[in-house]
């Protein structure tokens, strides 16, 4: 679960990379978008998976189109929050 949490945080940060003009290889964006889409399909039973699917498609589309920053920030925050919660769920005391 820790790997999924870290990957979600990275995918969330990739969603807002265009606004800050951070150069990221397109291959990395496609890999993390594919990860989100596959994870959304595998765990399709809840709303979080739907968010993964939409964020994965949105991440691919950001390679070709510019989206309003608020849409990107909302989906980036949702994905990153899921990642942080996944990291916290893996911690045992």
Short mmCIF file of C-alpha atoms in Angstrom, two decimals:
data_model
loop_
_atom_site.label_atom_id
_atom_site.label_comp_id
_atom_site.label_asym_id
_atom_site.label_seq_id
_atom_site.Cartn_x
_atom_site.Cartn_y
_atom_site.Cartn_z
CA UNK A 1 0.00 0.00 0.00
CA UNK A 2 2.92 2.33 0.56
CA UNK A 3 3.90 2.10 -3.11
CA UNK A 4 0.37 2.98 -4.21
CA UNK A 5 0.33 5.95 -1.84
CA UNK A 6 3.63 7.31 -3.12
CA UNK A 7 2.56 6.78 -6.73
CA UNK A 8 -0.70 8.65 -6.05
CA UNK A 9 1.19 11.60 -4.58
CA UNK A 10 3.48 11.71 -7.62
CA UNK A 11 0.50 11.48 -9.99
CA UNK A 12 -1.21 14.31 -8.14
CA UNK A 13 1.85 16.48 -8.48
CA UNK A 14 2.07 15.69 -12.19
CA UNK A 15 -1.44 17.06 -12.68
CA UNK A 16 -0.37 20.58 -11.76
CA UNK A 17 3.05 20.50 -13.42
CA UNK A 18 1.88 22.45 -16.47
CA UNK A 19 0.74 25.45 -14.48
CA UNK A 20 4.17 25.88 -12.93
CA UNK A 21 6.03 25.14 -16.20
CA UNK A 22 7.94 22.22 -14.72
CA UNK A 23 9.48 20.12 -17.50
CA UNK A 24 8.58 16.46 -17.04
CA UNK A 25 9.18 13.77 -19.68
CA UNK A 26 5.98 12.77 -21.44
CA UNK A 27 6.79 9.12 -20.81
CA UNK A 28 6.57 9.67 -17.04
CA UNK A 29 3.20 11.38 -17.44
CA UNK A 30 1.86 8.53 -19.57
CA UNK A 31 3.18 5.90 -17.12
CA UNK A 32 1.49 7.53 -14.12
CA UNK A 33 -1.69 8.17 -16.11
CA UNK A 34 -1.76 4.51 -17.10
CA UNK A 35 -1.19 3.57 -13.47
CA UNK A 36 -4.18 5.66 -12.38
CA UNK A 37 -6.40 4.26 -15.12
CA UNK A 38 -5.42 0.65 -14.40
CA UNK A 39 -5.87 1.13 -10.65
CA UNK A 40 -9.26 2.69 -11.28
CA UNK A 41 -10.35 -0.26 -13.40
CA UNK A 42 -9.05 -2.90 -10.97
CA UNK A 43 -10.68 -1.34 -7.90
CA UNK A 44 -13.84 -0.13 -9.67
CA UNK A 45 -16.12 -0.74 -6.68
CA UNK A 46 -15.99 2.75 -5.13
CA UNK A 47 -16.00 6.47 -5.92
CA UNK A 48 -12.25 6.73 -5.39
CA UNK A 49 -11.70 4.47 -8.39
CA UNK A 50 -13.86 6.72 -10.52
CA UNK A 51 -11.71 9.65 -9.42
CA UNK A 52 -8.61 7.64 -10.42
CA UNK A 53 -10.07 6.97 -13.86
CA UNK A 54 -10.98 10.59 -14.49
CA UNK A 55 -7.64 11.84 -13.16
CA UNK A 56 -5.75 9.38 -15.38
CA UNK A 57 -7.60 10.50 -18.48
CA UNK A 58 -7.17 14.13 -17.44
CA UNK A 59 -3.45 13.57 -16.95
CA UNK A 60 -3.09 12.24 -20.49
CA UNK A 61 -5.15 15.10 -21.88
CA UNK A 62 -2.90 17.67 -20.16
CA UNK A 63 -0.18 16.63 -22.59
CA UNK A 64 -2.25 18.02 -25.45
CA UNK A 65 -4.62 20.62 -23.99
CA UNK A 66 -4.60 23.35 -21.37
CA UNK A 67 -7.20 23.00 -18.63
CA UNK A 68 -8.35 25.52 -16.05
CA UNK A 69 -6.02 25.37 -13.08
CA UNK A 70 -8.88 24.89 -10.60
CA UNK A 71 -9.90 21.61 -12.24
CA UNK A 72 -6.32 20.39 -12.13
CA UNK A 73 -5.85 21.48 -8.52
CA UNK A 74 -9.06 19.77 -7.41
CA UNK A 75 -8.13 16.45 -9.00
CA UNK A 76 -4.51 16.75 -7.89
CA UNK A 77 -5.64 17.37 -4.31
CA UNK A 78 -8.02 14.41 -4.38
CA UNK A 79 -5.38 12.05 -5.76
CA UNK A 80 -2.67 13.32 -3.42
CA UNK A 81 -5.04 13.08 -0.44
CA UNK A 82 -5.80 9.47 -1.35
CA UNK A 83 -2.05 8.88 -1.48
CA UNK A 84 -1.43 10.44 1.92
CA UNK A 85 -4.28 8.45 3.46
CA UNK A 86 -2.84 5.28 1.92
CA UNK A 87 0.54 6.07 3.45
CA UNK A 88 -1.03 6.66 6.87
CA UNK A 89 -3.00 3.41 6.66
CA UNK A 90 0.26 1.50 6.20
CA UNK A 91 1.79 2.84 9.41
CA UNK A 92 1.45 0.55 12.39
CA UNK A 93 2.38 1.53 15.90
#
